GROMACS .gro file of C-alpha atoms in nm:
model
  321
    1MET     CA    1   4.370  12.773 -12.104
    2ALA     CA    2   4.318  12.979 -12.418
    3PRO     CA    3   4.501  13.304 -12.500
    4LEU     CA    4   4.275  13.608 -12.470
    5LYS     CA    5   4.298  13.671 -12.846
    6HIS     CA    6   4.103  13.350 -12.913
    7LEU     CA    7   3.801  13.501 -12.736
    8GLU     CA    8   3.774  13.816 -12.949
    9MET     CA    9   3.571  13.667 -13.236
   10GLU     CA   10   3.269  13.588 -13.017
   11ASN     CA   11   3.338  13.869 -12.768
   12PRO     CA   12   3.443  14.191 -12.950
   13ILE     CA   13   3.494  14.372 -12.620
   14ILE     CA   14   3.810  14.160 -12.571
   15ASP     CA   15   3.987  14.359 -12.841
   16ALA     CA   16   4.349  14.465 -12.885
   17CYS     CA   17   4.303  14.758 -12.647
   18PHE     CA   18   4.169  14.535 -12.369
   19ARG     CA   19   4.437  14.271 -12.432
   20ASP     CA   20   4.712  14.536 -12.421
   21PHE     CA   21   4.577  14.655 -12.086
   22CYS     CA   22   4.580  14.296 -11.957
   23SER     CA   23   4.927  14.218 -12.094
   24SER     CA   24   5.065  14.524 -11.914
   25HIS     CA   25   4.972  14.336 -11.595
   26GLY     CA   26   5.117  14.004 -11.712
   27ILE     CA   27   4.779  13.863 -11.821
   28LEU     CA   28   4.804  13.680 -12.154
   29THR     CA   29   4.568  13.385 -12.104
   30VAL     CA   30   4.242  13.306 -11.927
   31GLU     CA   31   4.447  13.122 -11.665
   32ASP     CA   32   4.655  13.436 -11.602
   33PHE     CA   33   4.333  13.631 -11.564
   34LEU     CA   34   4.199  13.388 -11.302
   35ILE     CA   35   4.502  13.395 -11.076
   36HIS     CA   36   4.547  13.772 -11.094
   37ASP     CA   37   4.415  13.996 -10.818
   38LEU     CA   38   4.105  14.117 -11.001
   39TYR     CA   39   4.026  14.384 -10.744
   40GLU     CA   40   4.363  14.538 -10.820
   41LEU     CA   41   4.303  14.502 -11.196
   42ALA     CA   42   3.965  14.676 -11.169
   43ALA     CA   43   4.124  14.958 -10.968
   44PHE     CA   44   4.382  15.011 -11.242
   45ALA     CA   45   4.107  15.006 -11.506
   46GLU     CA   46   3.919  15.276 -11.314
   47ARG     CA   47   4.209  15.515 -11.364
   48GLN     CA   48   4.226  15.473 -11.744
   49VAL     CA   49   4.068  15.704 -12.002
   50ASP     CA   50   3.852  15.421 -12.137
   51ALA     CA   51   3.767  15.292 -11.788
   52ASP     CA   52   3.408  15.192 -11.868
   53ARG     CA   53   3.510  14.980 -12.164
   54LEU     CA   54   3.790  14.809 -11.971
   55LYS     CA   55   3.559  14.732 -11.679
   56GLU     CA   56   3.304  14.591 -11.923
   57GLY     CA   57   3.578  14.367 -12.062
   58ILE     CA   58   3.661  14.241 -11.712
   59THR     CA   59   3.293  14.165 -11.649
   60VAL     CA   60   3.266  13.973 -11.979
   61MET     CA   61   3.575  13.772 -11.892
   62LEU     CA   62   3.425  13.678 -11.555
   63SER     CA   63   3.102  13.567 -11.723
   64LEU     CA   64   3.295  13.351 -11.970
   65VAL     CA   65   3.493  13.190 -11.690
   66GLU     CA   66   3.177  13.105 -11.498
   67VAL     CA   67   3.014  12.943 -11.802
   68LYS     CA   68   3.315  12.758 -11.941
   69CYS     CA   69   3.448  12.631 -11.608
   70ARG     CA   70   3.130  12.456 -11.502
   71PRO     CA   71   3.230  12.091 -11.473
   72TRP     CA   72   2.943  11.948 -11.679
   73LEU     CA   73   2.961  11.580 -11.777
   74ASN     CA   74   2.717  11.401 -12.003
   75GLY     CA   75   2.551  11.074 -11.902
   76MET     CA   76   2.802  10.851 -12.081
   77GLU     CA   77   3.096  11.030 -11.919
   78LEU     CA   78   2.935  10.991 -11.577
   79LEU     CA   79   2.880  10.619 -11.636
   80GLU     CA   80   3.237  10.567 -11.756
   81ASP     CA   81   3.369  10.753 -11.454
   82LEU     CA   82   3.159  10.538 -11.220
   83GLN     CA   83   3.281  10.216 -11.384
   84ARG     CA   84   3.649  10.304 -11.362
   85ASN     CA   85   3.850  10.098 -11.116
   86LYS     CA   86   3.871  10.359 -10.841
   87GLN     CA   87   3.947  10.266 -10.484
   88THR     CA   88   3.799  10.397 -10.164
   89LEU     CA   89   4.028  10.532  -9.895
   90SER     CA   90   3.954  10.476  -9.528
   91SER     CA   91   3.858  10.791  -9.338
   92GLY     CA   92   4.007  10.638  -9.024
   93ASP     CA   93   3.666  10.576  -8.869
   94ASN     CA   94   3.494  10.241  -8.920
   95GLY     CA   95   3.142  10.384  -8.886
   96THR     CA   96   3.200  10.654  -9.146
   97ASP     CA   97   3.366  10.406  -9.384
   98SER     CA   98   3.066  10.176  -9.348
   99LEU     CA   99   2.827  10.463  -9.416
  100LEU     CA  100   3.020  10.555  -9.733
  101GLN     CA  101   3.061  10.194  -9.844
  102GLY     CA  102   3.436  10.196  -9.799
  103GLY     CA  103   3.535  10.555  -9.736
  104LEU     CA  104   3.648  10.847  -9.949
  105ARG     CA  105   3.636  10.761 -10.319
  106GLU     CA  106   3.926  10.839 -10.547
  107GLY     CA  107   3.836  11.066 -10.837
  108GLN     CA  108   3.571  11.248 -10.637
  109VAL     CA  109   3.535  11.563 -10.428
  110THR     CA  110   3.384  11.498 -10.085
  111GLU     CA  111   3.260  11.798  -9.887
  112LEU     CA  112   3.226  11.788  -9.509
  113VAL     CA  113   2.984  12.053  -9.383
  114GLY     CA  114   2.937  12.154  -9.023
  115PRO     CA  115   2.922  12.444  -8.776
  116SER     CA  116   3.226  12.577  -8.596
  117SER     CA  117   3.384  12.329  -8.349
  118SER     CA  118   3.184  12.037  -8.484
  119GLY     CA  119   3.494  11.830  -8.558
  120LYS     CA  120   3.562  11.900  -8.927
  121THR     CA  121   3.935  11.958  -8.880
  122GLN     CA  122   3.967  11.649  -8.662
  123PHE     CA  123   3.795  11.445  -8.934
  124CYS     CA  124   4.042  11.581  -9.194
  125MET     CA  125   4.348  11.504  -8.983
  126GLN     CA  126   4.219  11.156  -8.901
  127ALA     CA  127   4.161  11.086  -9.271
  128ALA     CA  128   4.509  11.217  -9.356
  129ALA     CA  129   4.668  10.993  -9.092
  130SER     CA  130   4.468  10.692  -9.214
  131VAL     CA  131   4.563  10.734  -9.580
  132ALA     CA  132   4.929  10.794  -9.499
  133GLU     CA  133   4.945  10.492  -9.269
  134LYS     CA  134   4.708  10.231  -9.412
  135GLN     CA  135   4.718  10.321  -9.782
  136GLU     CA  136   5.087  10.418  -9.774
  137GLY     CA  137   5.004  10.714  -9.996
  138SER     CA  138   5.100  11.077  -9.969
  139VAL     CA  139   4.861  11.350  -9.855
  140PHE     CA  140   4.858  11.714  -9.971
  141TYR     CA  141   4.700  11.910  -9.686
  142ILE     CA  142   4.597  12.274  -9.746
  143ASP     CA  143   4.539  12.456  -9.418
  144THR     CA  144   4.357  12.790  -9.445
  145GLY     CA  145   4.310  12.863  -9.076
  146ASN     CA  146   4.625  12.754  -8.888
  147SER     CA  147   4.442  12.449  -8.755
  148PHE     CA  148   4.678  12.176  -8.877
  149SER     CA  149   4.850  11.990  -8.593
  150ALA     CA  150   5.119  11.728  -8.652
  151ARG     CA  151   5.091  11.626  -8.287
  152ARG     CA  152   4.717  11.562  -8.326
  153ILE     CA  153   4.774  11.355  -8.640
  154ALA     CA  154   5.037  11.151  -8.457
  155GLN     CA  155   4.773  11.059  -8.198
  156PHE     CA  156   4.562  10.899  -8.471
  157ILE     CA  157   4.844  10.667  -8.581
  158CYS     CA  158   4.804  10.321  -8.429
  159GLY     CA  159   5.153  10.186  -8.386
  160SER     CA  160   5.306   9.887  -8.215
  161SER     CA  161   5.625   9.884  -8.011
  162ALA     CA  162   5.788  10.077  -8.294
  163ALA     CA  163   5.527  10.355  -8.268
  164ALA     CA  164   5.779  10.641  -8.283
  165VAL     CA  165   5.937  10.512  -8.604
  166LEU     CA  166   5.595  10.451  -8.759
  167ARG     CA  167   5.470  10.799  -8.671
  168LYS     CA  168   5.776  10.960  -8.823
  169ARG     CA  169   5.733  10.762  -9.145
  170VAL     CA  170   5.361  10.839  -9.169
  171LEU     CA  171   5.404  11.209  -9.093
  172SER     CA  172   5.668  11.233  -9.367
  173ARG     CA  173   5.398  11.139  -9.618
  174ILE     CA  174   5.179  11.437  -9.522
  175SER     CA  175   5.278  11.776  -9.658
  176CYS     CA  176   5.100  12.079  -9.512
  177HIS     CA  177   5.062  12.405  -9.706
  178THR     CA  178   4.920  12.722  -9.552
  179VAL     CA  179   4.698  12.925  -9.786
  180TYR     CA  180   4.508  13.237  -9.682
  181ASP     CA  181   4.356  13.372 -10.005
  182ILE     CA  182   4.206  13.233 -10.323
  183TYR     CA  183   4.483  13.362 -10.551
  184THR     CA  184   4.748  13.174 -10.354
  185MET     CA  185   4.514  12.876 -10.367
  186PHE     CA  186   4.516  12.880 -10.748
  187ASP     CA  187   4.896  12.907 -10.748
  188THR     CA  188   4.925  12.615 -10.504
  189LEU     CA  189   4.690  12.385 -10.697
  190GLN     CA  190   4.846  12.468 -11.032
  191GLY     CA  191   5.190  12.394 -10.888
  192LEU     CA  192   5.055  12.063 -10.759
  193GLU     CA  193   4.913  11.981 -11.102
  194VAL     CA  194   5.249  12.046 -11.269
  195ALA     CA  195   5.423  11.821 -11.015
  196LEU     CA  196   5.170  11.541 -11.066
  197ARG     CA  197   5.206  11.553 -11.443
  198SER     CA  198   5.582  11.541 -11.410
  199GLN     CA  199   5.562  11.236 -11.183
  200GLU     CA  200   5.328  11.061 -11.424
  201GLN     CA  201   5.556  11.129 -11.720
  202MET     CA  202   5.850  10.989 -11.523
  203ASN     CA  203   5.632  10.694 -11.416
  204VAL     CA  204   5.695  10.761 -11.046
  205ASN     CA  205   5.453  10.542 -10.848
  206GLU     CA  206   5.626  10.533 -10.510
  207CYS     CA  207   5.404  10.686 -10.240
  208ARG     CA  208   5.179  10.854 -10.497
  209LEU     CA  209   4.937  11.126 -10.393
  210ARG     CA  210   4.613  10.968 -10.276
  211LEU     CA  211   4.437  11.245 -10.081
  212LEU     CA  212   4.406  11.623 -10.117
  213VAL     CA  213   4.258  11.805  -9.816
  214VAL     CA  214   4.136  12.165  -9.811
  215ASP     CA  215   4.039  12.280  -9.461
  216SER     CA  216   3.849  12.499  -9.516
  217ILE     CA  217   3.729  12.591  -9.864
  218SER     CA  218   3.469  12.839  -9.736
  219SER     CA  219   3.725  13.061  -9.561
  220LEU     CA  220   3.888  13.123  -9.900
  221ILE     CA  221   3.569  13.178 -10.099
  222THR     CA  222   3.348  13.374  -9.859
  223PRO     CA  223   3.565  13.690  -9.861
  224ILE     CA  224   3.532  13.724 -10.241
  225LEU     CA  225   3.156  13.672 -10.254
  226GLY     CA  226   2.893  13.937 -10.201
  227GLY     CA  227   2.781  14.245 -10.387
  228SER     CA  228   2.634  14.250 -10.734
  229GLY     CA  229   2.957  14.163 -10.919
  230SER     CA  230   3.022  13.822 -11.069
  231GLN     CA  231   3.394  13.807 -10.997
  232GLY     CA  232   3.368  13.609 -10.674
  233ARG     CA  233   3.122  13.360 -10.815
  234ALA     CA  234   3.336  13.304 -11.124
  235LEU     CA  235   3.646  13.242 -10.913
  236MET     CA  236   3.450  13.001 -10.694
  237VAL     CA  237   3.332  12.801 -10.996
  238ALA     CA  238   3.682  12.797 -11.143
  239LEU     CA  239   3.827  12.671 -10.813
  240GLY     CA  240   3.563  12.398 -10.793
  241TYR     CA  241   3.639  12.297 -11.151
  242LEU     CA  242   4.012  12.276 -11.077
  243LEU     CA  243   3.953  12.054 -10.773
  244LYS     CA  244   3.730  11.819 -10.974
  245LYS     CA  245   3.984  11.817 -11.257
  246LEU     CA  246   4.266  11.718 -11.021
  247ALA     CA  247   4.051  11.445 -10.867
  248HIS     CA  248   3.939  11.304 -11.202
  249GLU     CA  249   4.261  11.324 -11.403
  250HIS     CA  250   4.500  11.212 -11.128
  251ASN     CA  251   4.271  10.969 -10.945
  252ILE     CA  252   4.289  11.158 -10.615
  253ALA     CA  253   4.033  11.169 -10.337
  254VAL     CA  254   3.963  11.535 -10.253
  255LEU     CA  255   3.822  11.628  -9.912
  256VAL     CA  256   3.711  11.986  -9.844
  257THR     CA  257   3.536  12.142  -9.545
  258ASN     CA  258   3.263  12.403  -9.544
  259TYR     CA  259   3.074  12.571  -9.262
  260THR     CA  260   2.701  12.623  -9.215
  261VAL     CA  261   2.489  12.937  -9.225
  262GLY     CA  262   2.142  13.017  -9.093
  263ALA     CA  263   1.851  12.940  -9.322
  264GLY     CA  264   1.570  13.155  -9.188
  265GLU     CA  265   1.356  13.192  -8.880
  266ASN     CA  266   1.305  12.819  -8.824
  267GLY     CA  267   1.658  12.790  -8.687
  268LYS     CA  268   1.775  12.536  -8.942
  269THR     CA  269   2.116  12.567  -9.099
  270LYS     CA  270   2.244  12.488  -9.446
  271PRO     CA  271   2.586  12.464  -9.613
  272ALA     CA  272   2.752  12.795  -9.693
  273LEU     CA  273   2.854  12.915 -10.043
  274GLY     CA  274   2.507  12.892 -10.196
  275GLU     CA  275   2.346  12.707 -10.485
  276THR     CA  276   2.631  12.761 -10.733
  277TRP     CA  277   2.878  12.570 -10.517
  278LYS     CA  278   2.622  12.299 -10.441
  279SER     CA  279   2.685  12.130 -10.777
  280ILE     CA  280   3.063  12.104 -10.722
  281PRO     CA  281   3.112  11.819 -10.469
  282HIS     CA  282   3.021  11.463 -10.567
  283VAL     CA  283   2.949  11.381 -10.203
  284ARG     CA  284   2.817  11.611  -9.930
  285LEU     CA  285   2.827  11.512  -9.564
  286MET     CA  286   2.679  11.703  -9.271
  287LEU     CA  287   2.862  11.682  -8.938
  288SER     CA  288   2.679  11.772  -8.615
  289ARG     CA  289   2.805  11.740  -8.259
  290ASP     CA  290   2.634  11.635  -7.936
  291ASN     CA  291   2.854  11.768  -7.658
  292ARG     CA  292   2.648  11.600  -7.388
  293ASN     CA  293   2.730  11.254  -7.522
  294ASN     CA  294   3.073  11.346  -7.659
  295SER     CA  295   2.968  11.222  -8.001
  296CYS     CA  296   2.900  11.350  -8.350
  297THR     CA  297   2.665  11.242  -8.626
  298ILE     CA  298   2.752  11.230  -8.995
  299SER     CA  299   2.462  11.247  -9.242
  300ILE     CA  300   2.466  11.206  -9.619
  301LEU     CA  301   2.326  11.516  -9.790
  302LYS     CA  302   2.430  11.415 -10.140
  303HIS     CA  303   2.600  11.111 -10.294
  304THR     CA  304   2.654  10.985 -10.648
  305SER     CA  305   2.539  10.630 -10.571
  306MET     CA  306   2.360  10.639 -10.234
  307LEU     CA  307   2.039  10.780 -10.093
  308SER     CA  308   2.063  11.094  -9.883
  309GLY     CA  309   1.951  11.095  -9.520
  310GLN     CA  310   2.156  10.798  -9.402
  311THR     CA  311   2.352  10.866  -9.083
  312VAL     CA  312   2.613  10.727  -8.849
  313THR     CA  313   2.707  10.837  -8.496
  314ARG     CA  314   3.066  10.820  -8.379
  315LYS     CA  315   3.227  10.872  -8.039
  316ASP     CA  316   3.508  11.125  -8.011
  317ASN     CA  317   3.697  10.952  -7.732
  318GLN     CA  318   3.862  10.701  -7.966
  319GLN     CA  319   4.185  10.794  -8.140
  320CYS     CA  320   4.255  10.468  -8.323
  321LEU     CA  321   3.946  10.333  -8.493
   0.00000   0.00000   0.00000
């Protein structure tokens, strides 16, 4: 991303004084600004003689990030992206794959929305096991709530008499990374991007990354939202942009989970994170559970090439589908 100096012409507030303040905290580029703890930066600004001007500069930077990081594509770019030879990856469940016309699509961000204990994490682990086993690809699994279970993933692997050897090989293709805040998330994704570029330059195709899982995205974003400031929203948009960029440029299927929130007195629920986040995922799925029948229903809320409202019901008592 651009050095801060490049922004001064159109935004005079980002002058030498503001840039010196930022550089004293190791912030030289827009990217540095994004991954810095902005609450800490604002606290430092508050103690300076020109506090109001510095805080205004921080606000302007956040506004610029929100505008420039929106992942807009024109119609021709959308058509070209749709026509690219991108595969679908099995989610591990035949019904869900049928609903999605093959499964999770490479180059796209798929969001799985559902209330607590609806089965979102199980869906993620089943998809990870499926991609690692059937597609023989690697999986980058970001766990934000200590819910990842290697033992549970092993149960999804359908082996033969050599089941133990197969499970070990499949599990070795899944790397789990614990992330508890959005700044560590930026660091983790940027490190992944550097690694992917290096592999591509070296033409390394063996067991390439096929699936990126973030379970859950909302637990990272919700703590920074709220109030009248635009910092949280700007960071959310930037994170969404980075996920779409990774999916598009490296042909990866990205799967993220989000929870639901109440939507008024009628008792209905809706996906969390609001209207700004709504434009980020290419595909939105709603997961609801029926504990009486030990089943869950997946509904399409949004899809790039399918009508919304289509559903499939799956039983939870099957491990190998």
